[in-house]
PDB file of C-alpha atoms in Angstrom:
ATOM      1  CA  UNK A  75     110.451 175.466 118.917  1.00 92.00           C
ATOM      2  CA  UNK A  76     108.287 178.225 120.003  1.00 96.00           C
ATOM      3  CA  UNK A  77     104.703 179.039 117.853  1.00 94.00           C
ATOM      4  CA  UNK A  78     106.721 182.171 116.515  1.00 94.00           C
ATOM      5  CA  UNK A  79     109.326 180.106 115.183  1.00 96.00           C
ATOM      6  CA  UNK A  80     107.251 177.622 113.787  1.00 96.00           C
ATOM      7  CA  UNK A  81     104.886 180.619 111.980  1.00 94.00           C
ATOM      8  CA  UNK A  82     108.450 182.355 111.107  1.00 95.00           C
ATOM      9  CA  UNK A  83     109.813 178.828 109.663  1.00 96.00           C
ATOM     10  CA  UNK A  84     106.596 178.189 107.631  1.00 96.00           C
ATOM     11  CA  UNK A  85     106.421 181.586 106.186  1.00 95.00           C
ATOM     12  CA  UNK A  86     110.175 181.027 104.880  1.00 96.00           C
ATOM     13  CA  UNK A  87     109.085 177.460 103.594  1.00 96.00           C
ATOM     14  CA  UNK A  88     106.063 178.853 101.598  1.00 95.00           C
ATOM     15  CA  UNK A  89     108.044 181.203 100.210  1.00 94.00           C
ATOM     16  CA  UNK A  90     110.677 179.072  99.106  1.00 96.00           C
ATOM     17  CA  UNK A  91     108.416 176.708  97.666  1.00 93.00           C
ATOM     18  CA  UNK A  92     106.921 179.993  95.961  1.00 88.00           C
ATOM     19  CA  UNK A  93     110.552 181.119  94.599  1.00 90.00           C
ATOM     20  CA  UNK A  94     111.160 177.390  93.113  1.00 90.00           C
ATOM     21  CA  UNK A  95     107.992 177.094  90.940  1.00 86.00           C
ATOM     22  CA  UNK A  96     108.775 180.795  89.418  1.00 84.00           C
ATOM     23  CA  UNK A  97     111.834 179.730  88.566  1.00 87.00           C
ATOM     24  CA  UNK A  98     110.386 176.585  87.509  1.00 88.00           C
ATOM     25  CA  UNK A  99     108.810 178.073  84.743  1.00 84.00           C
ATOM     26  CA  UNK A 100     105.441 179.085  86.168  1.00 70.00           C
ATOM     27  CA  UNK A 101     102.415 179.617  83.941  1.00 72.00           C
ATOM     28  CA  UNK A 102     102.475 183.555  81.996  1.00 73.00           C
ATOM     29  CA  UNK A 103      99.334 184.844  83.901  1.00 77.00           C
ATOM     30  CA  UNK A 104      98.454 184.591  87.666  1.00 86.00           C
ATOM     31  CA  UNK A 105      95.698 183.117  89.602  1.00 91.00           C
ATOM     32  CA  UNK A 106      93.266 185.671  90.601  1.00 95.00           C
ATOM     33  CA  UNK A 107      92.380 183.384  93.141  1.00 96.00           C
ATOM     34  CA  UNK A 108      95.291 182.626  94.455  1.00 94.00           C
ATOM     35  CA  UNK A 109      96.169 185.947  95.145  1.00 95.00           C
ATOM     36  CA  UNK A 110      92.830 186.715  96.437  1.00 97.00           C
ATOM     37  CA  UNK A 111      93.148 183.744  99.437  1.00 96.00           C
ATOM     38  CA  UNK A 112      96.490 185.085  99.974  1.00 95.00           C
ATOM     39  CA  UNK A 113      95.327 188.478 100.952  1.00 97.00           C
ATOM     40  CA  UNK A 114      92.195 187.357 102.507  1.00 97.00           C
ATOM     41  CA  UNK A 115      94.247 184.987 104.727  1.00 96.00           C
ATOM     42  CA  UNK A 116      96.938 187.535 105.674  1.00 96.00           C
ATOM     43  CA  UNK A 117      94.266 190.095 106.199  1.00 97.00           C
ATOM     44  CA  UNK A 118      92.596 187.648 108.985  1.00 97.00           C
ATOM     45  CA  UNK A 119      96.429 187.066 110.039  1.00 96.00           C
ATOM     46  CA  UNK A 120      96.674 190.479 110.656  1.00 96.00           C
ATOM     47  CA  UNK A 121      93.743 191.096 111.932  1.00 97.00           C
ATOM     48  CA  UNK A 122      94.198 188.272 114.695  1.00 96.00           C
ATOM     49  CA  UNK A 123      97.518 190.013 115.613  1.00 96.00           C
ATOM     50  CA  UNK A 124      96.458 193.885 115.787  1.00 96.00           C
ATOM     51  CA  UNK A 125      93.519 192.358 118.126  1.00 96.00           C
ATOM     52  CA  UNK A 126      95.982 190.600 119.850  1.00 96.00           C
ATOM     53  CA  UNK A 127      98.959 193.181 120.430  1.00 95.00           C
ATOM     54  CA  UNK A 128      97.510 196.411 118.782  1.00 94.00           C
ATOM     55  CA  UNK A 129      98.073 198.385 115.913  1.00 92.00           C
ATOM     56  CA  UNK A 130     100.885 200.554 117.594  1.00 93.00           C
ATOM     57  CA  UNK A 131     103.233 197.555 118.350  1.00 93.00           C
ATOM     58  CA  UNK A 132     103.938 197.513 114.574  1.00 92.00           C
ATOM     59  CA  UNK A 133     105.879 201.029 115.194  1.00 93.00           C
ATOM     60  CA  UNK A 134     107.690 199.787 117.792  1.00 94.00           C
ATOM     61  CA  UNK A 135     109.002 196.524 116.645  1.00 93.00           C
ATOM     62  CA  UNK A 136     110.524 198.705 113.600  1.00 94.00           C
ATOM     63  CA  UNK A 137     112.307 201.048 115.459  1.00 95.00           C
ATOM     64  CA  UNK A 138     113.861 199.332 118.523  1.00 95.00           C
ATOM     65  CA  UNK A 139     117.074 198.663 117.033  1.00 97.00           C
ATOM     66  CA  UNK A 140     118.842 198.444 113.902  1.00 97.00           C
ATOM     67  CA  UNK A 141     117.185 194.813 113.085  1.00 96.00           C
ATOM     68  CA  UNK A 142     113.774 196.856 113.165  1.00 95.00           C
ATOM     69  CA  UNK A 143     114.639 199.442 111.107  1.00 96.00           C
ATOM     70  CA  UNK A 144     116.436 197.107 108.535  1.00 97.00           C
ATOM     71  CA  UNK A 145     113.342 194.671 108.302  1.00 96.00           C
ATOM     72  CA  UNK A 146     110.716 198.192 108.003  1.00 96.00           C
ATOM     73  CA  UNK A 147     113.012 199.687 105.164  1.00 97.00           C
ATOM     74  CA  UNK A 148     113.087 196.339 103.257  1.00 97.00           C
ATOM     75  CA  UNK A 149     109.521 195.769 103.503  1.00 96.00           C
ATOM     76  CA  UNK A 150     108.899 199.631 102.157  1.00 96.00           C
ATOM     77  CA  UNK A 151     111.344 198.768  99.422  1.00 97.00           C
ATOM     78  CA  UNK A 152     109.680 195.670  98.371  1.00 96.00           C
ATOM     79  CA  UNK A 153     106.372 197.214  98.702  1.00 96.00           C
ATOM     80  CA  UNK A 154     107.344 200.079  96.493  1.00 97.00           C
ATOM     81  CA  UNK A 155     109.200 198.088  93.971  1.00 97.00           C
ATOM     82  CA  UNK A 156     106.160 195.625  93.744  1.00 97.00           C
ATOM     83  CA  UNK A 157     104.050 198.381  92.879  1.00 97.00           C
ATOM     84  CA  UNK A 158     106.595 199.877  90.339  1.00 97.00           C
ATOM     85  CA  UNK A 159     106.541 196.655  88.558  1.00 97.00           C
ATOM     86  CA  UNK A 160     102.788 196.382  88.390  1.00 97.00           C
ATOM     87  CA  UNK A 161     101.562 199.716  87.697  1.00 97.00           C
ATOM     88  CA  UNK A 162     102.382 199.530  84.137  1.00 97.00           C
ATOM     89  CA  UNK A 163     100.392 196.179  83.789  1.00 96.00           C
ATOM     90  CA  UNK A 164      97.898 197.687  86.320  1.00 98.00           C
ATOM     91  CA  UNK A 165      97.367 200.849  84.196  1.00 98.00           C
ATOM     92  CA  UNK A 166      96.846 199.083  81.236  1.00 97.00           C
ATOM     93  CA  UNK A 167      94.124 196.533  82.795  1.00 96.00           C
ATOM     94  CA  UNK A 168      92.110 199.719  83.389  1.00 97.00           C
ATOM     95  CA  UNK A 169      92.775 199.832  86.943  1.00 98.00           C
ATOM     96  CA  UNK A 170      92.607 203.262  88.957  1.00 97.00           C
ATOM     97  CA  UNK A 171      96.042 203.317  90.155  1.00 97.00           C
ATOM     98  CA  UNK A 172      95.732 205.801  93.050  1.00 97.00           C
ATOM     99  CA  UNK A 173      93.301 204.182  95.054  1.00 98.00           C
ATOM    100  CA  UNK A 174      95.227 200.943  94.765  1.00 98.00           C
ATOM    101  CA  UNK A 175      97.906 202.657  95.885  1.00 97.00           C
ATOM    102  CA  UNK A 176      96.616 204.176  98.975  1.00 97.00           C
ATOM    103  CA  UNK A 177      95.803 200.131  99.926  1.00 98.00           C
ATOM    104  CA  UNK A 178      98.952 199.308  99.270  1.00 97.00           C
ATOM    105  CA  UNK A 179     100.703 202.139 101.360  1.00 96.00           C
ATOM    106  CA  UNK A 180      98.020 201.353 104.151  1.00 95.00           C
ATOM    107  CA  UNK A 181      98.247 197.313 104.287  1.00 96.00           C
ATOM    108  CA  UNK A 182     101.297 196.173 102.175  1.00 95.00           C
ATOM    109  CA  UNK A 183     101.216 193.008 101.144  1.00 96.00           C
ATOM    110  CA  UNK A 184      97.385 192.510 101.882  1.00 97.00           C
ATOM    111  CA  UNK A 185      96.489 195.433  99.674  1.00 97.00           C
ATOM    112  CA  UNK A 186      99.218 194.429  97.069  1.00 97.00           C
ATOM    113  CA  UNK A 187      97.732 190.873  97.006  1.00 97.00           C
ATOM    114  CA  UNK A 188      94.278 191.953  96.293  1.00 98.00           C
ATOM    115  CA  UNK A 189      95.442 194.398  93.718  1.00 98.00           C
ATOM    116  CA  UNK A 190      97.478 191.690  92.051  1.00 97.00           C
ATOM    117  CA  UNK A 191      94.080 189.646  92.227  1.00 98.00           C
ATOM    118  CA  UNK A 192      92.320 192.321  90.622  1.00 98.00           C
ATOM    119  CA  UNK A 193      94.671 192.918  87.833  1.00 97.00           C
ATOM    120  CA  UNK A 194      95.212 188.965  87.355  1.00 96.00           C
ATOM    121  CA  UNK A 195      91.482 189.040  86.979  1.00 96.00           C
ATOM    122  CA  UNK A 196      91.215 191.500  84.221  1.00 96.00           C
ATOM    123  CA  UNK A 197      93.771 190.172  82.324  1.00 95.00           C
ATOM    124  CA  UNK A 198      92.150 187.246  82.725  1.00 93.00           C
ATOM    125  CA  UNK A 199      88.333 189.349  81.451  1.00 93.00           C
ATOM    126  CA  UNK A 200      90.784 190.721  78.237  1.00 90.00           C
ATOM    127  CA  UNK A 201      92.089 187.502  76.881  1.00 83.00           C
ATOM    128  CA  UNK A 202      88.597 186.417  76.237  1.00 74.00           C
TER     129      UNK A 202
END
């Protein structure tokens, strides 16, 4: 098994593990936390890799072949429904939602992480 496939196999176990303890019944308000290490810890992920192979290469692995584009149009479909799904929550935590959503468009799920950190931290600021 190749590094890739290990990284690609871990990143499917996390997020099974992730899936189960939602369904699980997971505690009514986030970890700011959490979600903060997450997008700290992609963001030096992805940082590694544009040093590594560029910024462009992300471009061309999404629009080689039908794979590419499938895998680019889900992530901008997640991405957008994410932020759908938050803004409400978002909007009423005080946050400034275009800003946020400039991150988001520019880093995906780093910027959608650290916006979910922020709002899980003002939640966390109004139930006190």
């Amino acid at each position: 098994m190749s590094a890739f496939e290990i990284l690609a196999a871990a990143g499917l176990g996390s997020a099974m593990l992730a899936l189960v303890y939602v369904l699980s019944g997971s505690p009514k308000t986030g970890s700011a936390i959490l979600a903060a290490a997450l997008a700290a810890g992609f963001g030096a992920f992805t940082a590694v890799t544009i040093a590594r192979e560029g910024v462009l290469l992300v471009w061309t692995n999404h629009t080689q072949n039908l794979w590419g584009v499938q895998v680019w149009w889900d992530l901008l479909f997640a991405v957008v429904l994410a932020v759908f799904l938050i803004a409400p929550r978002a909007r009423a935590a005080g946050m400034r939602m275009i800003p946020w959503t400039l991150f988001v468009a520019a880093t995906a799920s780093i910027g959608l992480l650290a916006m979910v950190a922020r709002l899980f931290w003002l939640e966390a600021r109004m139930e006190k």
